[in-house]
Coordinates of C-alpha atoms and ligand atoms in Angstrom, one line a residue:
Chain A
X237 CA 84.0 109.8 98.7
X238 CA 80.9 108.1 100.0
X239 CA 78.6 110.2 97.8
X240 CA 80.6 109.5 94.6
X241 CA 80.7 105.8 95.5
X242 CA 76.9 105.8 96.0
X243 CA 76.3 107.7 92.8
X244 CA 78.5 105.4 90.8
X245 CA 76.9 102.3 92.3
X246 CA 73.4 103.7 91.4
X247 CA 74.7 104.5 87.9
X248 CA 75.8 100.8 87.5
X249 CA 72.6 99.3 88.8
X250 CA 70.6 101.5 86.4
X251 CA 72.1 99.4 83.5
X252 CA 70.1 96.3 82.6
X253 CA 73.3 94.4 81.7
X254 CA 74.1 94.1 85.4
X255 CA 70.8 92.4 85.9
X256 CA 71.3 90.1 82.9
X257 CA 74.7 89.2 84.2
X258 CA 73.4 88.4 87.7
X259 CA 70.4 86.6 86.4
X260 CA 72.7 84.4 84.3
X261 CA 74.6 83.2 87.4
X262 CA 71.4 82.7 89.3
X263 CA 69.8 80.6 86.6
X264 CA 72.9 78.6 85.9
X265 CA 73.5 77.8 89.6
X266 CA 69.9 76.8 90.2
X267 CA 69.6 74.7 87.0
X268 CA 72.9 72.9 87.8
X269 CA 71.7 72.1 91.3
X270 CA 68.3 70.9 90.1
X271 CA 70.1 68.7 87.5
X272 CA 72.7 67.2 89.9
X273 CA 71.4 67.7 93.4
X274 CA 75.1 67.7 94.4
X275 CA 76.7 70.7 95.9
X276 CA 80.3 69.7 95.0
X277 CA 79.4 69.1 91.4
X278 CA 77.6 72.4 91.1
X279 CA 80.7 74.1 92.6
X280 CA 83.0 72.5 90.1
X281 CA 80.9 73.6 87.2
X282 CA 80.4 77.1 88.6
X283 CA 84.2 77.3 89.1
X284 CA 84.7 76.7 85.4
X285 CA 82.0 79.2 84.4
X286 CA 82.9 82.0 86.8
X287 CA 86.7 81.7 86.0
X288 CA 85.8 82.1 82.3
X289 CA 83.2 84.8 82.6
X290 CA 84.4 87.1 85.4
X291 CA 87.5 88.3 83.5
X292 CA 85.5 88.9 80.3
X293 CA 82.7 90.7 81.9
X294 CA 85.1 92.7 84.1
X295 CA 87.0 93.8 81.0
X296 CA 83.8 94.7 79.0
X297 CA 82.0 96.4 81.8
X298 CA 85.2 98.2 82.9
X299 CA 85.8 99.9 79.6
X300 CA 82.2 100.9 78.9
X301 CA 81.7 102.0 82.4
X302 CA 84.7 104.3 82.3
X303 CA 83.5 105.8 79.0
X304 CA 80.0 106.3 80.4
X305 CA 81.4 108.0 83.5
X306 CA 83.7 110.4 81.7
X307 CA 81.3 113.3 82.0
X308 CA 80.8 112.6 85.7
X309 CA 84.6 112.5 86.3
X310 CA 85.0 115.8 84.4
X311 CA 82.4 117.4 86.6
X312 CA 84.1 116.1 89.7
X313 CA 87.5 117.3 88.5
X314 CA 86.7 121.0 89.2
X315 CA 85.3 120.3 92.6
X316 CA 87.3 120.2 95.9
X317 CA 88.2 116.5 95.6
X318 CA 91.5 114.9 95.1
X319 CA 92.1 113.0 91.9
X320 CA 92.8 109.8 93.7
X321 CA 89.6 110.1 95.6
X322 CA 87.6 110.7 92.4
X323 CA 89.1 107.7 90.5
X324 CA 89.1 105.2 93.3
X325 CA 85.5 106.1 94.2
X326 CA 84.2 105.9 90.6
X327 CA 86.1 102.6 90.1
X328 CA 84.8 101.4 93.4
X329 CA 81.2 101.7 92.3
X330 CA 82.0 99.3 89.4
X331 CA 84.0 96.8 91.5
X332 CA 81.3 96.6 94.2
X333 CA 78.6 96.0 91.6
X334 CA 80.5 93.3 89.8
X335 CA 81.3 91.5 93.1
X336 CA 77.7 91.9 94.2
X337 CA 76.5 90.1 91.0
X338 CA 78.7 87.1 91.7
X339 CA 77.7 87.0 95.4
X340 CA 74.0 87.3 94.6
X341 CA 74.1 85.1 91.5
X342 CA 76.2 82.2 92.9
X343 CA 76.4 82.8 96.6
X344 CA 72.8 83.2 97.5
X345 CA 71.4 80.1 95.8
X346 CA 74.3 78.0 97.2
X347 CA 73.5 79.3 100.7
X348 CA 70.0 78.3 100.1
X349 CA 71.1 74.8 99.0
X350 CA 72.8 74.3 102.3
X351 CA 76.4 74.8 101.2
X352 CA 77.3 75.9 104.8
X353 CA 76.6 72.5 106.3
X354 CA 78.8 70.4 104.0
X355 CA 82.5 69.9 103.7
X356 CA 82.3 71.9 100.4
X357 CA 82.1 75.1 102.4
X358 CA 85.8 76.0 102.0
X359 CA 85.6 75.5 98.2
X360 CA 82.6 77.6 98.1
X361 CA 84.3 80.4 99.9
X362 CA 87.4 80.2 97.7
X363 CA 85.2 80.2 94.6
X364 CA 83.5 83.4 95.6
X365 CA 86.7 85.1 96.7
X366 CA 88.4 84.2 93.4
X367 CA 85.4 85.3 91.3
X368 CA 85.4 88.6 93.1
X369 CA 89.2 88.9 92.8
X370 CA 89.2 88.3 89.1
X371 CA 86.3 90.8 88.6
X372 CA 88.3 93.4 90.5
X373 CA 91.6 92.8 88.7
X374 CA 90.2 92.7 85.2
X375 CA 87.7 95.5 85.6
X376 CA 90.5 97.7 87.0
X377 CA 92.7 96.8 84.0
X378 CA 89.9 97.7 81.7
X379 CA 89.3 101.0 83.5
X380 CA 93.0 101.8 83.1
X381 CA 92.9 101.0 79.4
X382 CA 89.8 103.2 78.9
X383 CA 91.5 106.0 80.8
X384 CA 94.6 105.7 78.6
X385 CA 92.7 105.6 75.3
X386 CA 90.0 108.3 74.7
X387 CA 88.8 106.4 71.7
X388 CA 86.1 104.0 72.7
X389 CA 86.5 101.5 69.9
X390 CA 90.2 101.3 70.6
X391 CA 89.7 100.9 74.3
X392 CA 87.2 98.1 73.8
X393 CA 89.3 96.3 71.3
X394 CA 92.3 96.4 73.6
X395 CA 90.2 95.0 76.4
X396 CA 89.0 92.1 74.3
X397 CA 92.6 91.4 73.2
X398 CA 93.6 91.3 76.9
X399 CA 90.9 88.8 77.5
X400 CA 91.9 86.7 74.5
X401 CA 95.5 86.7 75.7
X402 CA 94.9 85.7 79.3
X403 CA 91.9 83.4 78.9
X404 CA 92.8 81.6 75.6
X405 CA 96.2 82.3 74.1
X406 CA 98.2 82.1 77.3
X407 CA 97.7 78.5 78.0
X408 CA 98.5 77.6 74.5
X409 CA 101.7 79.5 74.5
X410 CA 102.8 78.1 77.8
X411 CA 102.1 74.6 76.6
X412 CA 104.1 75.3 73.5
X413 CA 107.0 76.6 75.5
X414 CA 106.9 73.5 77.7
X415 CA 107.0 71.3 74.6
X416 CA 109.8 73.2 73.0
X417 CA 112.0 73.2 76.1
X418 CA 111.0 69.8 77.3
X419 CA 114.6 68.7 77.7
X420 CA 115.3 71.3 80.3
X421 CA 114.1 71.5 83.9
X422 CA 110.9 73.4 83.6
X423 CA 109.7 74.0 87.1
X424 CA 110.7 77.6 87.4
X425 CA 109.2 78.4 84.0
X426 CA 106.0 76.7 84.9
X427 CA 105.7 78.5 88.1
X428 CA 106.5 81.8 86.4
X429 CA 103.8 81.0 83.9
X430 CA 101.3 80.5 86.6
X431 CA 101.9 83.7 88.6
X432 CA 101.8 85.8 85.4
X433 CA 98.2 84.9 84.8
X434 CA 95.6 85.6 87.5
X435 CA 93.1 83.3 85.8
X436 CA 95.5 80.4 86.1
X437 CA 96.2 81.2 89.7
X438 CA 92.5 81.3 90.6
X439 CA 91.9 78.0 88.9
X440 CA 94.9 76.3 90.6
X441 CA 94.0 77.6 94.0
X442 CA 90.5 76.1 93.7
X443 CA 91.7 72.9 92.2
X444 CA 94.3 72.4 94.9
X445 CA 91.6 72.7 97.4
X446 CA 89.3 70.3 95.5
X447 CA 92.2 67.9 95.4
X448 CA 91.3 66.5 92.1
X449 CA 94.8 65.9 90.7
X450 CA 93.4 64.9 87.3
X451 CA 91.9 68.4 86.8
X452 CA 95.0 70.1 88.0
X453 CA 96.8 69.7 84.8
X454 CA 100.6 69.8 84.4
X455 CA 101.1 73.3 85.9
X456 CA 99.1 72.7 89.0
X457 CA 100.8 69.4 89.6
X458 CA 104.2 71.1 89.3
X459 CA 103.2 73.7 91.7
X460 CA 102.0 71.4 94.4
X461 CA 104.9 68.9 94.1
X462 CA 107.6 71.5 93.6
X463 CA 106.6 74.0 96.2
X464 CA 104.3 72.0 98.4
X465 CA 100.7 73.0 99.0
X466 CA 101.3 75.6 101.7
X467 CA 104.1 77.4 99.9
X468 CA 102.3 77.1 96.6
X469 CA 99.2 78.6 98.1
X470 CA 101.2 81.4 99.7
X471 CA 103.0 82.2 96.5
X472 CA 99.7 82.4 94.6
X473 CA 98.1 84.7 97.2
X474 CA 101.1 87.0 97.1
X475 CA 101.0 87.1 93.4
X476 CA 97.3 87.8 93.3
X477 CA 97.8 90.7 95.7
X478 CA 100.5 92.0 93.5
X479 CA 98.1 91.8 90.5
X480 CA 95.7 94.1 92.4
X481 CA 98.4 96.4 93.8
X482 CA 100.1 97.2 90.5
X483 CA 97.0 98.3 88.6
X484 CA 96.1 100.4 91.7
X485 CA 99.5 102.1 91.5
X486 CA 99.0 102.8 87.8
X487 CA 95.5 104.2 88.5
X488 CA 97.1 106.6 90.8
X489 CA 99.9 107.5 88.3
X490 CA 97.6 107.8 85.3
X491 CA 95.0 109.7 87.4
X492 CA 97.5 112.2 88.5
X493 CA 98.7 113.0 85.0
X494 CA 95.7 112.9 82.8
X495 CA 94.4 116.1 81.2
X496 CA 90.7 116.8 81.1
Chain B
X472 CA 94.4 136.7 94.7
X473 CA 95.8 134.7 91.7
X474 CA 99.3 134.7 90.3
X475 CA 100.5 132.6 87.4
X476 CA 104.2 132.5 86.7
X477 CA 105.8 131.3 83.6
X478 CA 103.2 128.7 82.9
X479 CA 103.9 126.2 80.0
X480 CA 101.7 123.5 78.6
X481 CA 101.9 121.4 75.5
X482 CA 99.6 118.8 74.2
X483 CA 101.9 116.5 72.4
X484 CA 103.7 118.8 69.9
X485 CA 101.2 121.6 70.2
X486 CA 102.8 124.2 72.5
X487 CA 99.6 125.9 73.8
X488 CA 100.8 128.0 76.8
X489 CA 104.2 129.6 76.2
X490 CA 105.1 131.2 79.5
X491 CA 102.0 132.8 80.8
X492 CA 102.6 135.5 83.5
X493 CA 99.4 136.9 85.1
X494 CA 98.6 138.6 88.3
X495 CA 95.0 139.2 89.4
X496 CA 95.0 141.2 92.5
X497 CA 91.7 142.4 93.7
X498 CA 88.0 142.0 93.2
X499 CA 86.1 142.9 90.1
X500 CA 85.4 141.4 86.7
X501 CA 88.3 140.4 84.4
X502 CA 87.5 139.6 80.8
X503 CA 89.8 136.9 79.4
X504 CA 89.9 137.5 75.7
X505 CA 91.8 136.0 72.7
X506 CA 91.2 134.3 69.4
X507 CA 90.0 130.7 69.2
X508 CA 92.8 128.3 70.2
X509 CA 94.8 131.0 72.0
X510 CA 94.8 129.0 75.2
X511 CA 92.1 130.6 77.4
X512 CA 90.3 127.4 78.3
X513 CA 93.6 125.6 78.8
X514 CA 94.9 128.3 81.2
X515 CA 91.7 128.2 83.2
X516 CA 91.8 124.4 83.3
X517 CA 95.4 124.6 84.6
X518 CA 94.2 126.8 87.4
X519 CA 91.5 124.3 88.3
X520 CA 93.8 121.4 88.1
X521 CA 92.0 119.7 85.2
X522 CA 95.0 120.1 83.0
X523 CA 98.4 119.5 84.4
X524 CA 100.9 122.2 83.4
X525 CA 104.4 121.2 82.2
X526 CA 106.1 123.9 84.2
X527 CA 105.4 127.1 86.0
X528 CA 103.7 128.1 89.2
X529 CA 100.1 128.9 90.0
X530 CA 99.4 130.7 93.3
X531 CA 96.0 131.2 94.8
X532 CA 95.8 133.3 97.9
X533 CA 99.5 133.0 98.3
X534 CA 99.7 129.2 98.1
X535 CA 101.0 127.1 95.2
X536 CA 98.0 125.1 94.1
X537 CA 99.4 122.7 91.5
X538 CA 98.4 119.2 92.7
X539 CA 96.2 120.6 95.5
X540 CA 92.4 120.5 95.6
X541 CA 91.0 122.1 98.8
X542 CA 91.2 125.6 97.2
X543 CA 88.5 124.6 94.8
X544 CA 86.1 125.0 97.6
X545 CA 86.5 128.7 97.0
X546 CA 86.0 128.5 93.2
X547 CA 82.8 128.4 91.2
X548 CA 83.6 127.1 87.7
X549 CA 81.5 127.1 84.5
X550 CA 83.2 124.9 81.9
X551 CA 83.1 126.0 78.2
X552 CA 81.7 122.6 77.2
X553 CA 79.9 121.4 80.3
X554 CA 80.1 117.6 80.8
X555 CA 77.5 116.2 83.1
X556 CA 75.9 112.8 83.4
X557 CA 73.3 113.1 80.7
X558 CA 70.7 110.8 82.2
X559 CA 70.3 112.9 85.3
X560 CA 67.8 115.7 85.7
X561 CA 68.8 119.2 86.7
X562 CA 67.4 118.7 90.1
X563 CA 69.4 115.5 90.6
X564 CA 72.6 117.3 89.5
X565 CA 72.0 120.1 91.9
X566 CA 71.6 117.6 94.7
X567 CA 74.7 115.8 93.6
X568 CA 76.7 119.0 93.5
X569 CA 75.5 119.9 97.0
X570 CA 76.7 116.5 98.3
X571 CA 80.1 117.0 96.7
X572 CA 80.8 120.5 97.8
X573 CA 79.9 121.7 101.2
X574 CA 78.7 125.2 102.2
X575 CA 75.6 127.3 101.9
X576 CA 73.8 127.2 98.5
X577 CA 71.5 129.6 96.8
X578 CA 70.2 127.6 93.8
X579 CA 66.7 129.0 94.3
X580 CA 67.8 132.5 93.4
X581 CA 69.4 131.3 90.2
X582 CA 66.4 129.1 89.3
X583 CA 64.2 132.1 89.7
X584 CA 66.6 134.3 87.8
X585 CA 66.5 132.0 84.8
X586 CA 62.9 130.9 85.3
X587 CA 64.2 127.3 85.3
X588 CA 61.8 125.5 87.6
X589 CA 59.8 123.8 84.9
X590 CA 63.0 122.5 83.2
X591 CA 64.5 120.9 86.3
X592 CA 62.7 117.6 86.2
X593 CA 63.8 116.9 82.6
X594 CA 66.8 114.8 81.9
X595 CA 69.8 116.9 80.8
X596 CA 69.9 115.2 77.4
X597 CA 66.4 116.4 76.7
X598 CA 67.0 120.1 77.5
X599 CA 67.4 122.8 74.9
X600 CA 70.9 124.1 74.5
X601 CA 70.2 127.4 76.3
X602 CA 68.4 125.7 79.1
X603 CA 71.3 123.3 79.6
X604 CA 73.6 126.3 79.9
X605 CA 71.3 127.8 82.5
X606 CA 71.5 124.6 84.5
X607 CA 75.2 124.7 84.1
X608 CA 75.4 128.2 85.3
X609 CA 73.2 127.4 88.3
X610 CA 75.5 124.5 89.2
X611 CA 78.6 126.7 88.9
X612 CA 77.2 129.6 90.9
X613 CA 75.0 128.0 93.5
X614 CA 77.8 128.0 96.0
X615 CA 78.6 131.5 97.2
X616 CA 82.3 131.2 96.2
X617 CA 84.7 134.2 96.4
X618 CA 86.2 133.4 93.0
X619 CA 84.0 132.8 89.9
X620 CA 85.4 131.5 86.7
X621 CA 83.1 131.5 83.7
X622 CA 84.2 130.0 80.3
X623 CA 81.8 131.4 77.7
X624 CA 78.8 131.8 79.9
X625 CA 76.7 133.6 77.3
X626 CA 76.8 130.7 74.8
X627 CA 73.3 129.8 73.8
X628 CA 71.5 132.3 76.1
X629 CA 68.8 134.5 74.8
X630 CA 69.1 138.3 75.1
X631 CA 66.8 138.6 78.1
X632 CA 68.7 135.8 80.0
X633 CA 72.0 137.5 79.1
X634 CA 70.8 140.8 80.5
X635 CA 69.6 139.1 83.7
X636 CA 72.8 137.3 84.0
X637 CA 74.9 140.4 83.6
X638 CA 72.9 142.1 86.3
X639 CA 73.5 139.1 88.6
X640 CA 77.3 139.3 87.9
X641 CA 77.4 143.0 88.6
X642 CA 75.7 142.3 91.9
X643 CA 78.2 139.7 92.7
X644 CA 81.0 142.1 91.9
X645 CA 79.5 144.6 94.3
X646 CA 79.5 141.9 97.0
X647 CA 83.3 141.7 96.6
X648 CA 83.8 138.8 94.3
X649 CA 86.5 138.2 91.8
X650 CA 85.1 137.1 88.5
X651 CA 86.9 135.9 85.4
X652 CA 84.9 135.6 82.2
X653 CA 86.0 134.5 78.8
X654 CA 83.8 135.6 75.9
X655 CA 84.0 136.4 72.2
X656 CA 81.2 138.9 72.5
X657 CA 83.0 142.2 72.8
X658 CA 80.0 144.2 73.9
X659 CA 79.6 141.8 76.8
X660 CA 83.2 142.3 77.8
X661 CA 82.9 146.0 77.4
X662 CA 79.8 146.1 79.5
X663 CA 81.1 144.1 82.4
X664 CA 84.8 144.1 82.6
X665 CA 87.0 146.3 84.7
X666 CA 90.1 144.7 83.3
X667 CA 91.1 142.9 80.2
X668 CA 93.5 140.0 79.9
X669 CA 94.3 139.3 76.2
X670 CA 95.9 136.1 75.2
X671 CA 97.6 135.6 71.9
X672 CA 99.4 132.5 70.8
X673 CA 99.7 131.2 74.3
X674 CA 101.2 134.4 75.7
X675 CA 99.8 137.4 77.5
X676 CA 99.5 140.2 75.0
X677 CA 97.8 142.7 77.2
X678 CA 96.8 143.0 80.8
X679 CA 95.3 146.1 82.1
X680 CA 92.2 148.2 82.4
X681 CA 89.8 148.5 79.5
X682 CA 90.4 152.2 79.1
X683 CA 94.1 151.7 78.9
X684 CA 93.7 149.2 76.1
X685 CA 91.5 151.6 74.1
X686 CA 94.0 154.4 74.7
X687 CA 96.9 152.3 73.5
X688 CA 95.2 151.2 70.4
X689 CA 93.7 154.6 69.8
X690 CA 90.2 153.1 69.3
X691 CA 86.8 153.9 70.6
X692 CA 85.5 150.4 71.0
X693 CA 86.9 147.2 72.3
X694 CA 85.9 145.4 69.2
X695 CA 88.0 147.7 67.0
X696 CA 90.9 147.6 69.4
X697 CA 91.0 143.8 69.4
X698 CA 90.5 143.7 65.6
X699 CA 93.4 146.1 65.2
X700 CA 95.7 144.0 67.4
X701 CA 94.9 140.9 65.4
X702 CA 95.3 142.7 62.1
X703 CA 98.7 144.2 63.0
X704 CA 99.9 140.8 64.2
X705 CA 99.1 139.4 60.8
X706 CA 101.3 142.1 59.2
X707 CA 104.2 141.8 61.6
X708 CA 104.0 138.6 63.7
X709 CA 106.7 139.7 66.1
X710 CA 104.7 142.6 67.2
X711 CA 105.7 144.0 70.6
X712 CA 103.5 143.1 73.5
X713 CA 101.9 145.5 75.9
X714 CA 101.8 144.4 79.4
X715 CA 100.3 146.7 82.0
X716 CA 99.6 145.7 85.6
Ligands
ATP1121 N1 92.7 118.0 76.0 C1 93.4 118.5 75.0 N2 94.1 117.6 74.2 C2 94.8 118.1 73.2 N3 94.8 119.4 72.7 C3 94.1 120.3 73.4 C4 93.3 119.9 74.6 N4 92.7 120.9 75.1 C5 93.0 122.0 74.3 N5 93.9 121.6 73.3 C6 94.5 122.4 72.2 O1 95.0 123.6 72.9 C7 94.8 124.7 72.1 C8 94.1 125.8 72.9 O2 92.8 125.4 73.2 P1 91.9 126.2 74.2 O3 90.7 125.4 74.4 O4 92.7 126.6 75.4 O5 91.6 127.5 73.4 P2 90.6 128.7 73.7 O6 91.4 130.0 73.8 O7 89.8 128.4 74.9 O8 89.7 128.8 72.4 P3 88.2 129.1 72.2 O9 88.1 130.6 72.1 O10 87.8 128.5 70.9 O11 87.4 128.5 73.4 C9 94.0 124.3 70.9 O12 94.9 124.2 69.8 C10 93.5 122.9 71.2 O13 93.4 122.1 70.1
MG1122 MG1 87.9 128.1 75.2

């Protein structure tokens, strides 16, 4: 397991896209800080950027990475290793790299700018946790899509569709639903809409911490008034864990049934 | 050593293995023959757990191995179309294989046999087809496994390399190994094999010794015997099967 993980990780860091991705975070974080000189402002901007970017990059890297690892996986298949061990280790190499990009690109410079000493520390930690969580969830979904579809073009298109759905279409559809059913009590619907989208959950979790009601939007406001902050946060954490667990279960199922 | 019972496998609507029953008892070389698409590779992949059978049993040393993996420690496998990370060198692959599979290795003997040392520092994608196959064979055989499964090992090898490789396999046989080889080169099968397993349309058409097959078909050479089977099958598709154990 350790060897596969190490090999997959090396395989990832051989790709220059990983460096471009990390460098992008580094440059953005540093420039924002130089412009504003204000940690909390930088954190708010980086929240918006990472929440938008981590799902997209997770999906794109996840699909291409699986297709690039297919040979390696086939080679491992005839060795004395369990299928679960193979898939989780190969995927692990991807997840570790994506999280490392965020930690190095956003975390390191912020540490350097003294984020530990300010009251923004908790926001900083939530931001990093959420960026890693979204990277893990969406790269895993992409990995599954690629496992399911042997055709690269198809797999990549489906991944992009998933991103469009969660990052762009989703909010529009929810808003539309809220408008159409505006005469009914909408709290349940709204909460349902939040827990079905990991990106929304990550955003609301950070915004609740930031305590900027103006940025919370309708859904966030409903969540904190209807459930209260503690329960709202609890529900979100539970849902996010479910969002990680379900794809892991499908990885196991798909991994055990796939022919090579 | 290996027993396969009523093994079925379909890919979507393509029913590839239609109730395979095979028993491989002792040591020696078994040639797995059959026309293109008859299910040879699929059967071997089922044994290795790369393809999941729809139904049936596969026993190795008395244990059902479907869904298991530890038994692969005792198997050296050469895939028909070897899939390796292309941007690694042969040497890196050998190291990788060592870290994946435990036990003594003897890659140096194989590198010597194929005169490979000058090719090992090139990336796999830059090797000639035959040299790739030599690296593949090295990876498959570097562990001293009691069971060796070779899917088209001669593909791409030059005559001298084939000869050396045959000698190597004979030596392995003398050391008590069980070897399963698929090939379309009848002279190779004739040269090496103690027994023949002939698949036709996803079923076992013949299993038994080479001499028995020749006797049954009243032919002098394996090539003619096989050609005759395929020919008679064309004339009467429901031809009776010979199964000898
Ligand atoms: N992964 C797969 N998905 C779908 N169909 C497959 C797959 N692998 C094999 N097949 C089909 O199974 C059938 C048998 O293939 P197999 O590779 O077992 O034949 P073979 O006897 O090894 O042939 P050859 O002599 O050409 O190597 C073929 O019709 C092939 O198209
Ligand atoms: Mg084949």
